[in-house]
mmCIF file of C-alpha atoms and ligand atoms in Angstrom:
data_model
loop_
_atom_site.group_PDB
_atom_site.id
_atom_site.type_symbol
_atom_site.label_atom_id
_atom_site.label_comp_id
_atom_site.label_asym_id
_atom_site.label_seq_id
_atom_site.Cartn_x
_atom_site.Cartn_y
_atom_site.Cartn_z
ATOM 1 C CA MET A 53 -22.879 22.796 -26.532
ATOM 2 C CA ASP A 54 -24.932 19.540 -25.899
ATOM 3 C CA ALA A 55 -25.810 18.627 -22.473
ATOM 4 C CA ILE A 56 -23.282 16.234 -21.960
ATOM 5 C CA ASN A 57 -20.227 18.220 -23.619
ATOM 6 C CA LYS A 58 -21.560 20.974 -21.281
ATOM 7 C CA LEU A 59 -21.231 18.580 -18.296
ATOM 8 C CA ALA A 60 -17.927 17.555 -19.250
ATOM 9 C CA ASN A 61 -16.852 21.050 -19.493
ATOM 10 C CA LEU A 62 -18.238 22.002 -16.271
ATOM 11 C CA SER A 63 -17.527 18.833 -14.264
ATOM 12 C CA SER A 64 -14.096 18.708 -15.365
ATOM 13 C CA LEU A 65 -13.393 22.276 -13.776
ATOM 14 C CA MET A 66 -14.141 20.937 -10.468
ATOM 15 C CA GLU A 67 -11.171 18.767 -10.330
ATOM 16 C CA LEU A 68 -9.831 21.258 -7.752
ATOM 17 C CA GLU A 69 -12.578 20.512 -4.894
ATOM 18 C CA PRO A 70 -12.040 17.435 -2.587
ATOM 19 C CA VAL A 71 -13.292 14.322 -2.970
ATOM 20 C CA GLU A 72 -15.711 13.567 0.028
ATOM 21 C CA GLU A 73 -13.875 10.947 2.215
ATOM 22 C CA THR A 74 -13.785 10.188 5.936
ATOM 23 C CA GLY A 75 -9.997 9.143 6.313
ATOM 24 C CA CYS A 76 -6.866 11.267 5.957
ATOM 25 C CA PRO A 77 -5.891 11.364 2.317
ATOM 26 C CA LYS A 78 -2.751 9.415 1.275
ATOM 27 C CA MET A 79 0.370 11.619 0.530
ATOM 28 C CA SER A 80 0.141 12.507 -3.168
ATOM 29 C CA ALA A 81 3.560 12.861 -4.868
ATOM 30 C CA GLY A 82 2.828 15.993 -6.278
ATOM 31 C CA ALA A 83 0.643 19.034 -6.805
ATOM 32 C CA LYS A 84 -2.784 17.992 -8.012
ATOM 33 C CA VAL A 85 -3.381 19.029 -11.843
ATOM 34 C CA PRO A 86 -6.190 19.651 -13.723
ATOM 35 C CA PRO A 87 -7.415 16.777 -16.097
ATOM 36 C CA LYS A 88 -5.851 17.303 -19.678
ATOM 37 C CA LYS A 89 -9.156 16.925 -21.496
ATOM 38 C CA GLU A 90 -12.538 17.521 -20.651
ATOM 39 C CA SER A 91 -14.423 14.458 -19.416
ATOM 40 C CA ILE A 92 -17.396 14.010 -16.973
ATOM 41 C CA ASN A 93 -15.912 14.106 -13.503
ATOM 42 C CA ILE A 94 -17.023 10.968 -11.180
ATOM 43 C CA SER A 95 -15.029 10.402 -8.494
ATOM 44 C CA GLN A 96 -14.988 7.789 -5.870
ATOM 45 C CA ALA A 97 -16.327 9.276 -2.910
ATOM 46 C CA VAL A 98 -16.592 7.629 0.989
ATOM 47 C CA MET A 99 -19.518 8.604 2.760
ATOM 48 C CA PRO A 100 -19.498 8.886 6.225
ATOM 49 C CA GLY A 101 -21.006 5.307 6.939
ATOM 50 C CA GLY A 102 -18.111 4.208 5.222
ATOM 51 C CA LYS A 103 -20.058 3.369 2.027
ATOM 52 C CA ARG A 104 -18.335 4.335 -1.231
ATOM 53 C CA ILE A 105 -20.017 5.829 -4.243
ATOM 54 C CA ARG A 106 -19.625 7.190 -7.663
ATOM 55 C CA LEU A 107 -20.053 11.213 -7.376
ATOM 56 C CA LEU A 108 -20.415 13.626 -10.059
ATOM 57 C CA LYS A 109 -18.842 16.833 -9.078
ATOM 58 C CA THR A 110 -19.908 19.824 -11.482
ATOM 59 C CA LEU A 111 -20.377 23.549 -11.346
ATOM 60 C CA LEU A 112 -24.085 25.008 -12.613
ATOM 61 C CA THR A 113 -22.012 27.684 -13.983
ATOM 62 C CA SER A 114 -18.275 28.298 -14.713
ATOM 63 C CA ALA A 115 -19.116 32.098 -15.284
ATOM 64 C CA CYS A 116 -18.310 34.385 -12.102
ATOM 65 C CA GLU A 117 -18.114 37.988 -11.853
ATOM 66 C CA ARG A 118 -15.509 38.071 -8.718
ATOM 67 C CA ASN A 119 -11.993 37.840 -9.072
ATOM 68 C CA CYS A 120 -10.320 36.032 -6.493
ATOM 69 C CA TYR A 121 -6.559 35.734 -7.003
ATOM 70 C CA TYR A 122 -5.807 31.968 -7.143
ATOM 71 C CA CYS A 123 -8.923 31.159 -8.994
ATOM 72 C CA PRO A 124 -9.082 29.788 -12.166
ATOM 73 C CA PHE A 125 -12.674 30.745 -12.745
ATOM 74 C CA ARG A 126 -12.211 34.479 -12.054
ATOM 75 C CA ALA A 127 -13.874 37.368 -14.177
ATOM 76 C CA GLY A 128 -12.029 38.151 -17.234
ATOM 77 C CA ARG A 129 -9.862 34.710 -17.568
ATOM 78 C CA ASP A 130 -9.947 33.829 -20.879
ATOM 79 C CA PHE A 131 -11.590 30.389 -21.099
ATOM 80 C CA ARG A 132 -14.342 28.278 -22.650
ATOM 81 C CA ARG A 133 -17.493 28.920 -20.165
ATOM 82 C CA ALA A 134 -20.586 26.977 -19.715
ATOM 83 C CA THR A 135 -23.893 27.641 -17.905
ATOM 84 C CA PHE A 136 -26.730 25.002 -17.008
ATOM 85 C CA THR A 137 -30.136 25.902 -16.588
ATOM 86 C CA PRO A 138 -31.729 24.119 -13.005
ATOM 87 C CA ASP A 139 -33.588 22.078 -15.040
ATOM 88 C CA GLU A 140 -31.227 21.224 -17.550
ATOM 89 C CA LEU A 141 -28.854 19.849 -14.944
ATOM 90 C CA ALA A 142 -31.346 18.278 -13.024
ATOM 91 C CA LYS A 143 -32.355 16.190 -16.056
ATOM 92 C CA THR A 144 -29.027 15.306 -17.136
ATOM 93 C CA PHE A 145 -27.760 13.993 -13.973
ATOM 94 C CA ILE A 146 -30.767 12.252 -13.397
ATOM 95 C CA ASN A 147 -30.043 10.224 -16.652
ATOM 96 C CA LEU A 148 -26.723 9.437 -15.601
ATOM 97 C CA HIS A 149 -27.905 8.314 -12.112
ATOM 98 C CA GLN A 150 -30.665 6.184 -14.016
ATOM 99 C CA SER A 151 -28.051 4.745 -16.011
ATOM 100 C CA GLY A 152 -25.446 3.758 -12.959
ATOM 101 C CA ILE A 153 -22.728 6.159 -14.106
ATOM 102 C CA ALA A 154 -23.135 8.622 -10.929
ATOM 103 C CA GLU A 155 -25.069 7.678 -7.617
ATOM 104 C CA GLY A 156 -24.397 11.205 -5.825
ATOM 105 C CA ILE A 157 -23.614 14.873 -6.954
ATOM 106 C CA PHE A 158 -21.445 17.405 -5.506
ATOM 107 C CA LEU A 159 -22.846 20.961 -6.843
ATOM 108 C CA SER A 160 -21.175 24.017 -7.047
ATOM 109 C CA SER A 161 -21.101 27.059 -9.266
ATOM 110 C CA GLY A 162 -19.352 30.093 -9.819
ATOM 111 C CA ILE A 163 -21.379 33.826 -9.248
ATOM 112 C CA ALA A 164 -23.377 35.112 -11.837
ATOM 113 C CA GLY A 165 -26.060 37.630 -11.356
ATOM 114 C CA GLY A 166 -25.050 37.785 -7.291
ATOM 115 C CA SER A 167 -24.804 35.417 -4.763
ATOM 116 C CA ILE A 168 -28.192 35.316 -4.089
ATOM 117 C CA ARG A 169 -29.350 34.743 -7.430
ATOM 118 C CA THR A 170 -26.598 31.953 -7.814
ATOM 119 C CA GLN A 171 -27.832 30.264 -4.633
ATOM 120 C CA ASP A 172 -31.647 30.259 -5.868
ATOM 121 C CA ARG A 173 -30.632 28.476 -9.080
ATOM 122 C CA MET A 174 -28.841 26.116 -6.962
ATOM 123 C CA ILE A 175 -31.600 25.438 -4.643
ATOM 124 C CA ALA A 176 -34.074 25.128 -7.699
ATOM 125 C CA THR A 177 -31.580 22.349 -9.250
ATOM 126 C CA ALA A 178 -31.877 20.325 -5.808
ATOM 127 C CA GLU A 179 -35.511 20.923 -5.577
ATOM 128 C CA ILE A 180 -36.419 19.674 -8.973
ATOM 129 C CA LEU A 181 -34.244 16.887 -8.228
ATOM 130 C CA ARG A 182 -35.902 15.689 -5.051
ATOM 131 C CA ASN A 183 -39.521 16.954 -5.799
ATOM 132 C CA ASN A 184 -39.789 16.737 -9.394
ATOM 133 C CA LEU A 185 -37.441 13.555 -10.313
ATOM 134 C CA GLY A 186 -37.660 11.471 -6.889
ATOM 135 C CA TYR A 187 -33.821 11.855 -6.332
ATOM 136 C CA ARG A 188 -33.204 10.331 -3.080
ATOM 137 C CA GLY A 189 -29.179 9.734 -3.339
ATOM 138 C CA TYR A 190 -26.486 11.628 -1.846
ATOM 139 C CA LEU A 191 -26.433 15.597 -2.700
ATOM 140 C CA HIS A 192 -23.922 18.050 -1.718
ATOM 141 C CA LEU A 193 -24.309 21.613 -1.776
ATOM 142 C CA LYS A 194 -22.016 24.427 -1.905
ATOM 143 C CA LEU A 195 -23.047 27.721 -0.014
ATOM 144 C CA MET A 196 -22.407 30.982 -2.043
ATOM 145 C CA PRO A 197 -20.510 33.307 -0.058
ATOM 146 C CA GLY A 198 -23.308 36.197 1.354
ATOM 147 C CA VAL A 199 -26.345 33.681 1.019
ATOM 148 C CA GLU A 200 -29.147 34.498 2.928
ATOM 149 C CA HIS A 201 -30.540 32.926 6.190
ATOM 150 C CA ALA A 202 -33.762 31.358 4.408
ATOM 151 C CA GLN A 203 -31.254 30.064 1.451
ATOM 152 C CA VAL A 204 -29.094 28.377 4.284
ATOM 153 C CA GLU A 205 -32.442 26.721 5.807
ATOM 154 C CA ARG A 206 -33.592 25.313 2.422
ATOM 155 C CA SER A 207 -30.571 24.307 1.650
ATOM 156 C CA MET A 208 -30.460 22.276 4.673
ATOM 157 C CA GLN A 209 -33.760 20.752 3.821
ATOM 158 C CA LEU A 210 -32.807 19.213 0.617
ATOM 159 C CA ALA A 211 -28.939 18.334 1.100
ATOM 160 C CA ASP A 212 -27.070 15.783 2.701
ATOM 161 C CA ARG A 213 -23.873 18.055 3.030
ATOM 162 C CA VAL A 214 -23.481 21.750 2.691
ATOM 163 C CA SER A 215 -20.172 23.538 2.659
ATOM 164 C CA VAL A 216 -18.586 26.970 2.352
ATOM 165 C CA ASN A 217 -15.305 27.340 1.097
ATOM 166 C CA LEU A 218 -13.733 29.797 3.916
ATOM 167 C CA GLU A 219 -10.215 29.732 1.466
ATOM 168 C CA ALA A 220 -8.226 31.282 4.481
ATOM 169 C CA PRO A 221 -7.970 31.018 8.065
ATOM 170 C CA ASN A 222 -8.896 34.735 8.820
ATOM 171 C CA MET A 223 -9.713 38.219 7.422
ATOM 172 C CA GLN A 224 -6.369 39.217 7.000
ATOM 173 C CA ARG A 225 -5.260 36.365 4.862
ATOM 174 C CA LEU A 226 -8.421 36.221 2.816
ATOM 175 C CA GLU A 227 -7.708 39.623 1.819
ATOM 176 C CA ARG A 228 -4.929 38.477 0.069
ATOM 177 C CA LEU A 229 -6.550 35.596 -1.696
ATOM 178 C CA ALA A 230 -10.261 37.265 -2.496
ATOM 179 C CA PRO A 231 -10.077 41.043 -1.702
ATOM 180 C CA ARG A 232 -13.963 41.090 -2.335
ATOM 181 C CA LYS A 233 -15.032 38.583 -0.101
ATOM 182 C CA THR A 234 -15.607 39.018 4.018
ATOM 183 C CA PHE A 235 -14.579 36.308 6.086
ATOM 184 C CA ILE A 236 -17.088 36.988 8.730
ATOM 185 C CA GLU A 237 -20.044 38.312 7.226
ATOM 186 C CA GLU A 238 -20.120 36.158 3.692
ATOM 187 C CA LEU A 239 -18.235 33.336 4.614
ATOM 188 C CA LEU A 240 -18.506 32.268 8.314
ATOM 189 C CA GLN A 241 -22.010 33.046 8.781
ATOM 190 C CA PRO A 242 -23.456 30.874 6.791
ATOM 191 C CA LEU A 243 -21.445 28.172 8.783
ATOM 192 C CA ARG A 244 -22.604 29.733 12.135
ATOM 193 C CA TRP A 245 -26.387 29.963 10.696
ATOM 194 C CA VAL A 246 -26.042 26.007 9.616
ATOM 195 C CA GLU A 247 -25.056 25.264 13.113
ATOM 196 C CA GLU A 248 -27.705 27.206 14.720
ATOM 197 C CA TYR A 249 -30.595 25.786 12.788
ATOM 198 C CA ARG A 250 -29.284 22.266 13.479
ATOM 199 C CA ARG A 251 -29.218 23.052 17.296
ATOM 200 C CA SER A 252 -32.285 24.933 17.449
ATOM 201 C CA GLN A 253 -34.336 22.134 15.711
ATOM 202 C CA PRO A 254 -32.999 18.873 16.817
ATOM 203 C CA GLY A 255 -36.282 17.383 16.291
ATOM 204 C CA TYR A 256 -36.665 18.383 12.891
ATOM 205 C CA LEU A 257 -34.445 16.138 10.664
ATOM 206 C CA GLY A 258 -33.626 16.856 7.110
ATOM 207 C CA TRP A 259 -35.110 15.385 4.240
ATOM 208 C CA ASN A 260 -33.065 11.984 4.767
ATOM 209 C CA GLY A 261 -33.541 11.528 8.409
ATOM 210 C CA HIS A 262 -30.778 13.750 9.917
ATOM 211 C CA TRP A 263 -29.332 16.920 9.215
ATOM 212 C CA PRO A 264 -27.087 17.924 6.469
ATOM 213 C CA SER A 265 -22.952 17.891 7.663
ATOM 214 C CA THR A 266 -20.767 20.726 6.828
ATOM 215 C CA THR A 267 -17.392 20.872 5.464
ATOM 216 C CA THR A 268 -14.999 23.666 4.177
ATOM 217 C CA GLN A 269 -11.769 24.077 2.133
ATOM 218 C CA PHE A 270 -8.581 26.047 2.963
ATOM 219 C CA VAL A 271 -6.216 26.907 -0.019
ATOM 220 C CA VAL A 272 -2.631 26.300 1.709
ATOM 221 C CA GLY A 273 0.171 28.560 0.821
ATOM 222 C CA ALA A 274 -1.018 31.088 -1.351
ATOM 223 C CA ALA A 275 -1.558 33.926 1.557
ATOM 224 C CA GLY A 276 1.629 33.486 3.771
ATOM 225 C CA GLU A 277 -0.643 31.971 6.196
ATOM 226 C CA THR A 278 0.782 29.498 9.076
ATOM 227 C CA ASP A 279 -0.218 26.260 10.102
ATOM 228 C CA LEU A 280 -0.937 27.666 13.524
ATOM 229 C CA GLU A 281 -3.592 29.727 11.868
ATOM 230 C CA LEU A 282 -5.336 27.389 9.703
ATOM 231 C CA LEU A 283 -5.527 24.882 12.677
ATOM 232 C CA LYS A 284 -6.874 27.362 15.249
ATOM 233 C CA THR A 285 -9.564 28.578 12.746
ATOM 234 C CA THR A 286 -10.192 24.219 11.922
ATOM 235 C CA GLU A 287 -10.226 23.878 15.847
ATOM 236 C CA TYR A 288 -13.034 26.606 16.282
ATOM 237 C CA LEU A 289 -14.992 25.053 13.661
ATOM 238 C CA HIS A 290 -14.855 21.741 14.959
ATOM 239 C CA ARG A 291 -15.709 22.477 18.473
ATOM 240 C CA ASN A 292 -18.260 25.136 18.029
ATOM 241 C CA LEU A 293 -19.589 24.781 14.437
ATOM 242 C CA GLY A 294 -20.110 21.027 14.380
ATOM 243 C CA LEU A 295 -17.516 20.997 11.226
ATOM 244 C CA ARG A 296 -17.206 17.532 10.091
ATOM 245 C CA ARG A 297 -14.267 17.767 8.129
ATOM 246 C CA ALA A 298 -11.880 20.736 6.806
ATOM 247 C CA TYR A 299 -10.271 19.844 3.544
ATOM 248 C CA PHE A 300 -6.941 21.579 3.182
ATOM 249 C CA SER A 301 -5.835 22.446 -0.650
ATOM 250 C CA ALA A 302 -2.257 23.004 -1.357
ATOM 251 C CA PHE A 303 -1.935 25.995 -3.707
ATOM 252 C CA ARG A 304 -0.909 25.612 -7.087
ATOM 253 C CA PRO A 305 -0.466 28.361 -9.487
ATOM 254 C CA ILE A 306 -2.915 28.811 -12.380
ATOM 255 C CA PRO A 307 -2.052 30.833 -15.465
ATOM 256 C CA ASP A 308 -3.297 34.156 -16.436
ATOM 257 C CA THR A 309 -3.921 34.876 -12.481
ATOM 258 C CA PRO A 310 -2.421 37.363 -10.309
ATOM 259 C CA LEU A 311 -0.715 34.731 -8.353
ATOM 260 C CA GLU A 312 0.383 32.822 -11.126
ATOM 261 C CA ASN A 313 4.328 33.489 -10.397
ATOM 262 C CA LEU A 314 3.736 32.061 -6.764
ATOM 263 C CA PRO A 315 5.117 28.578 -6.239
ATOM 264 C CA ALA A 316 3.265 25.487 -5.761
ATOM 265 C CA GLU A 317 3.140 24.261 -2.284
ATOM 266 C CA SER A 318 4.507 21.398 -1.032
ATOM 267 C CA PRO A 319 1.664 18.308 -0.809
ATOM 268 C CA LEU A 320 3.623 17.317 2.437
ATOM 269 C CA ARG A 321 2.624 20.565 4.001
ATOM 270 C CA GLU A 322 -1.076 19.631 3.033
ATOM 271 C CA PHE A 323 -0.654 16.114 4.399
ATOM 272 C CA ARG A 324 0.888 17.185 8.089
ATOM 273 C CA LEU A 325 -2.202 19.638 7.984
ATOM 274 C CA TYR A 326 -4.827 16.807 7.619
ATOM 275 C CA GLN A 327 -2.848 14.521 10.123
ATOM 276 C CA ALA A 328 -2.960 17.435 13.000
ATOM 277 C CA SER A 329 -6.841 18.077 11.921
ATOM 278 C CA PHE A 330 -7.909 14.439 12.264
ATOM 279 C CA LEU A 331 -5.961 14.774 15.951
ATOM 280 C CA LEU A 332 -7.813 17.841 16.598
ATOM 281 C CA ARG A 333 -11.201 16.204 15.667
ATOM 282 C CA ASP A 334 -10.988 12.616 16.502
ATOM 283 C CA TYR A 335 -8.036 12.182 18.822
ATOM 284 C CA GLY A 336 -8.741 14.455 21.897
ATOM 285 C CA PHE A 337 -5.874 16.566 21.060
ATOM 286 C CA ASN A 338 -5.732 20.550 21.427
ATOM 287 C CA LEU A 339 -3.734 22.776 19.721
ATOM 288 C CA GLU A 340 -1.665 23.212 22.320
ATOM 289 C CA ASP A 341 -0.649 19.276 22.164
ATOM 290 C CA LEU A 342 0.822 19.943 18.975
ATOM 291 C CA SER A 343 4.333 20.718 17.862
ATOM 292 C CA PHE A 344 5.156 23.951 15.779
ATOM 293 C CA ASP A 345 8.409 24.927 14.109
ATOM 294 C CA PRO A 346 9.563 28.873 15.153
ATOM 295 C CA SER A 347 7.289 29.793 12.164
ATOM 296 C CA SER A 348 4.326 28.408 13.388
ATOM 297 C CA ASN A 349 4.489 25.833 11.071
ATOM 298 C CA LEU A 350 4.162 21.868 11.339
ATOM 299 C CA PRO A 351 7.462 20.214 11.138
ATOM 300 C CA HIS A 352 7.409 18.171 7.579
ATOM 301 C CA ASP A 353 9.789 15.891 8.775
ATOM 302 C CA THR A 354 7.639 14.568 11.721
ATOM 303 C CA ASP A 355 4.233 12.943 11.977
ATOM 304 C CA PRO A 356 2.361 15.044 14.340
ATOM 305 C CA LYS A 357 1.361 12.082 16.632
ATOM 306 C CA ILE A 358 4.499 10.781 17.043
ATOM 307 C CA ALA A 359 6.334 14.075 17.915
ATOM 308 C CA TRP A 360 3.896 14.322 20.861
ATOM 309 C CA ALA A 361 4.305 10.765 21.793
ATOM 310 C CA GLN A 362 8.048 10.862 21.685
ATOM 311 C CA THR A 363 7.977 13.815 23.998
ATOM 312 C CA HIS A 364 5.203 12.502 26.394
ATOM 313 C CA LEU A 365 5.079 8.743 26.255
ATOM 314 C CA ALA A 366 8.677 7.549 25.212
ATOM 315 C CA SER A 367 9.862 7.649 28.979
ATOM 316 C CA GLN A 368 5.813 6.817 30.370
ATOM 317 C CA PRO A 369 4.535 4.481 28.394
ATOM 318 C CA VAL A 370 0.987 3.312 28.275
ATOM 319 C CA GLU A 371 -0.205 -0.038 29.767
ATOM 320 C CA ILE A 372 -2.500 -1.108 26.875
ATOM 321 C CA ASN A 373 -4.321 -3.471 29.284
ATOM 322 C CA ARG A 374 -5.379 -0.760 31.624
ATOM 323 C CA ALA A 375 -5.396 2.544 29.945
ATOM 324 C CA ASP A 376 -9.017 4.551 29.254
ATOM 325 C CA ARG A 377 -9.886 4.968 25.658
ATOM 326 C CA GLU A 378 -8.837 8.656 25.984
ATOM 327 C CA VAL A 379 -5.356 7.663 26.870
ATOM 328 C CA LEU A 380 -5.153 4.800 24.309
ATOM 329 C CA LEU A 381 -6.123 7.440 21.611
ATOM 330 C CA ARG A 382 -2.806 9.156 21.821
ATOM 331 C CA ILE A 383 -0.386 6.237 21.136
ATOM 332 C CA PRO A 384 0.566 6.357 17.568
ATOM 333 C CA GLY A 385 -0.721 3.478 15.350
ATOM 334 C CA ILE A 386 -3.803 3.286 17.403
ATOM 335 C CA GLY A 387 -6.990 4.936 16.161
ATOM 336 C CA PRO A 388 -10.837 5.204 17.288
ATOM 337 C CA GLN A 389 -11.257 1.710 15.829
ATOM 338 C CA SER A 390 -8.174 0.282 17.423
ATOM 339 C CA VAL A 391 -9.467 1.126 20.540
ATOM 340 C CA LYS A 392 -12.588 -0.189 20.301
ATOM 341 C CA ALA A 393 -10.832 -3.502 19.141
ATOM 342 C CA ILE A 394 -8.438 -3.439 22.069
ATOM 343 C CA LEU A 395 -11.453 -2.658 24.280
ATOM 344 C CA THR A 396 -13.111 -5.698 23.036
ATOM 345 C CA ALA A 397 -10.369 -7.785 23.401
ATOM 346 C CA ARG A 398 -9.566 -6.945 26.969
ATOM 347 C CA ARG A 399 -12.856 -8.351 27.817
ATOM 348 C CA THR A 400 -11.866 -11.581 27.147
ATOM 349 C CA LYS A 401 -8.400 -11.752 28.082
ATOM 350 C CA SER A 402 -5.239 -9.665 28.651
ATOM 351 C CA ILE A 403 -3.163 -8.535 25.588
ATOM 352 C CA GLN A 404 0.187 -10.461 25.775
ATOM 353 C CA ASN A 405 2.262 -9.337 22.923
ATOM 354 C CA LEU A 406 2.766 -7.493 19.276
ATOM 355 C CA GLU A 407 1.146 -10.340 17.879
ATOM 356 C CA ASP A 408 -1.985 -9.750 19.863
ATOM 357 C CA LEU A 409 -2.441 -6.727 18.495
ATOM 358 C CA ASN A 410 -1.241 -7.210 15.316
ATOM 359 C CA ARG A 411 -4.060 -9.935 14.888
ATOM 360 C CA ILE A 412 -6.758 -7.226 16.185
ATOM 361 C CA GLY A 413 -5.939 -4.778 13.407
ATOM 362 C CA ILE A 414 -3.480 -2.593 15.026
ATOM 363 C CA ASN A 415 -0.303 -1.232 13.436
ATOM 364 C CA SER A 416 2.005 -2.515 16.429
ATOM 365 C CA SER A 417 5.436 -1.198 14.843
ATOM 366 C CA ARG A 418 4.112 2.242 15.283
ATOM 367 C CA ALA A 419 2.684 1.685 18.786
ATOM 368 C CA ALA A 420 5.318 -0.420 20.179
ATOM 369 C CA PRO A 421 7.877 2.622 21.490
ATOM 370 C CA PHE A 422 5.296 3.851 23.751
ATOM 371 C CA ILE A 423 3.358 0.793 25.105
ATOM 372 C CA LEU A 424 3.535 -2.040 27.808
ATOM 373 C CA LEU A 425 2.243 -5.163 27.975
ATOM 374 C CA ASN A 426 1.359 -6.336 31.162
ATOM 375 C CA GLY A 427 3.971 -3.893 32.710
ATOM 376 C CA LYS A 428 6.773 -4.807 30.260
ATOM 377 C CA ARG A 429 7.945 -3.232 27.256
ATOM 378 C CA PRO A 430 7.061 -5.484 24.413
ATOM 379 C CA THR A 431 9.794 -7.343 22.702
ATOM 380 C CA ARG A 432 10.220 -5.883 19.229
ATOM 381 C CA GLN A 433 11.875 -7.832 16.221
ATOM 382 C CA LEU A 434 14.690 -5.417 14.933
ATOM 383 C CA SER A 435 14.538 -4.916 11.215
ATOM 384 C CA LEU A 436 17.347 -6.807 9.372
ATOM 385 C CA TRP A 437 18.176 -3.729 7.356
HETATM 386 S S1 LIG B 735 -16.050 33.624 -6.253
HETATM 387 FE FE1 LIG B 735 -15.575 31.577 -6.191
HETATM 388 S S2 LIG B 735 -15.780 30.856 -8.490
HETATM 389 FE FE2 LIG B 735 -15.642 32.943 -8.142
HETATM 390 S S3 LIG B 735 -13.751 33.825 -8.341
HETATM 391 FE FE3 LIG B 735 -13.852 33.620 -6.715
HETATM 392 S S4 LIG B 735 -13.266 31.411 -5.730
HETATM 393 FE FE4 LIG B 735 -13.346 31.427 -8.424
#
């Protein structure tokens, strides 16, 4: 296989990894499906500052000696595998970068020859890119389960983002997905080291002037886990380990794996988990603020912020012209950017009606049932239908 075919093969296998993005992904109409034919996988990714870049997502190798029950790369599964050397991958990517096809790279790998050796090869690829080929663009490095402390440090010095896929919210659930992985030692510990390193060396900035952000991904719906379990772990990661983003990936069965007969998870569950995780991360919500059904899952039929507002704000609406930032953030239709717009607009004159809110970019129809404007409920135009 030549380098481009190999890249098409390896990058097409990354379709199940999430694209970097800052906002809540749109509700998809169905489960994610892998591409029908191999092609170089370039995604549109949104960077933390809002900039969009063309991101190459690829594996260093699709060979793997582990046997996670849900995974298409598990050992012994019959499909065409490919492997790059670090030098080969770095040079292939830099050619794409210099020709304007890819502006950034997200590098992951199957585990071949142990996690430590695999991470060494990932780091070697990053070092060739940064030190030999002068690459200054975006680099996301996956941390393999069970990496060493020094490898975490080195990865942080080279990357803009590092990530560990926790896959499940706790050890008991992980055993049902990946029985040879240990939740605390192999998966959570690298995330702890990342945060310890960021905190212990605030003065030393990474290659790009700041330390890399961290993300994780959960497989949703394959281990009997509840939304409460997933969000409890997510809240812990945001509060204690500086996690930038948790990704939720609705399970879909892969042929020739032990979970091939398990039904696919609803994309609506994935969507509600994203909504709830953003409330925890950006809106000042705690786990106790969220409503769960008797089986500890988020109701599918209600947006979790609207569910909270119906209980707490419907009979005690918020005065838009006086409420502080924290209270404004609780109103449906109002996010961190909208709060800034309200606070700025209030400095010059009070907000009189829903049109004033629309003018500063706020979805007033969602907010209207829960607000007061100068002491009065806003007049809403009823929909004709
Ligand atoms: S270690 Fe990673 S690539 Fe290998 S089988 Fe498990 S999830 Fe798949």
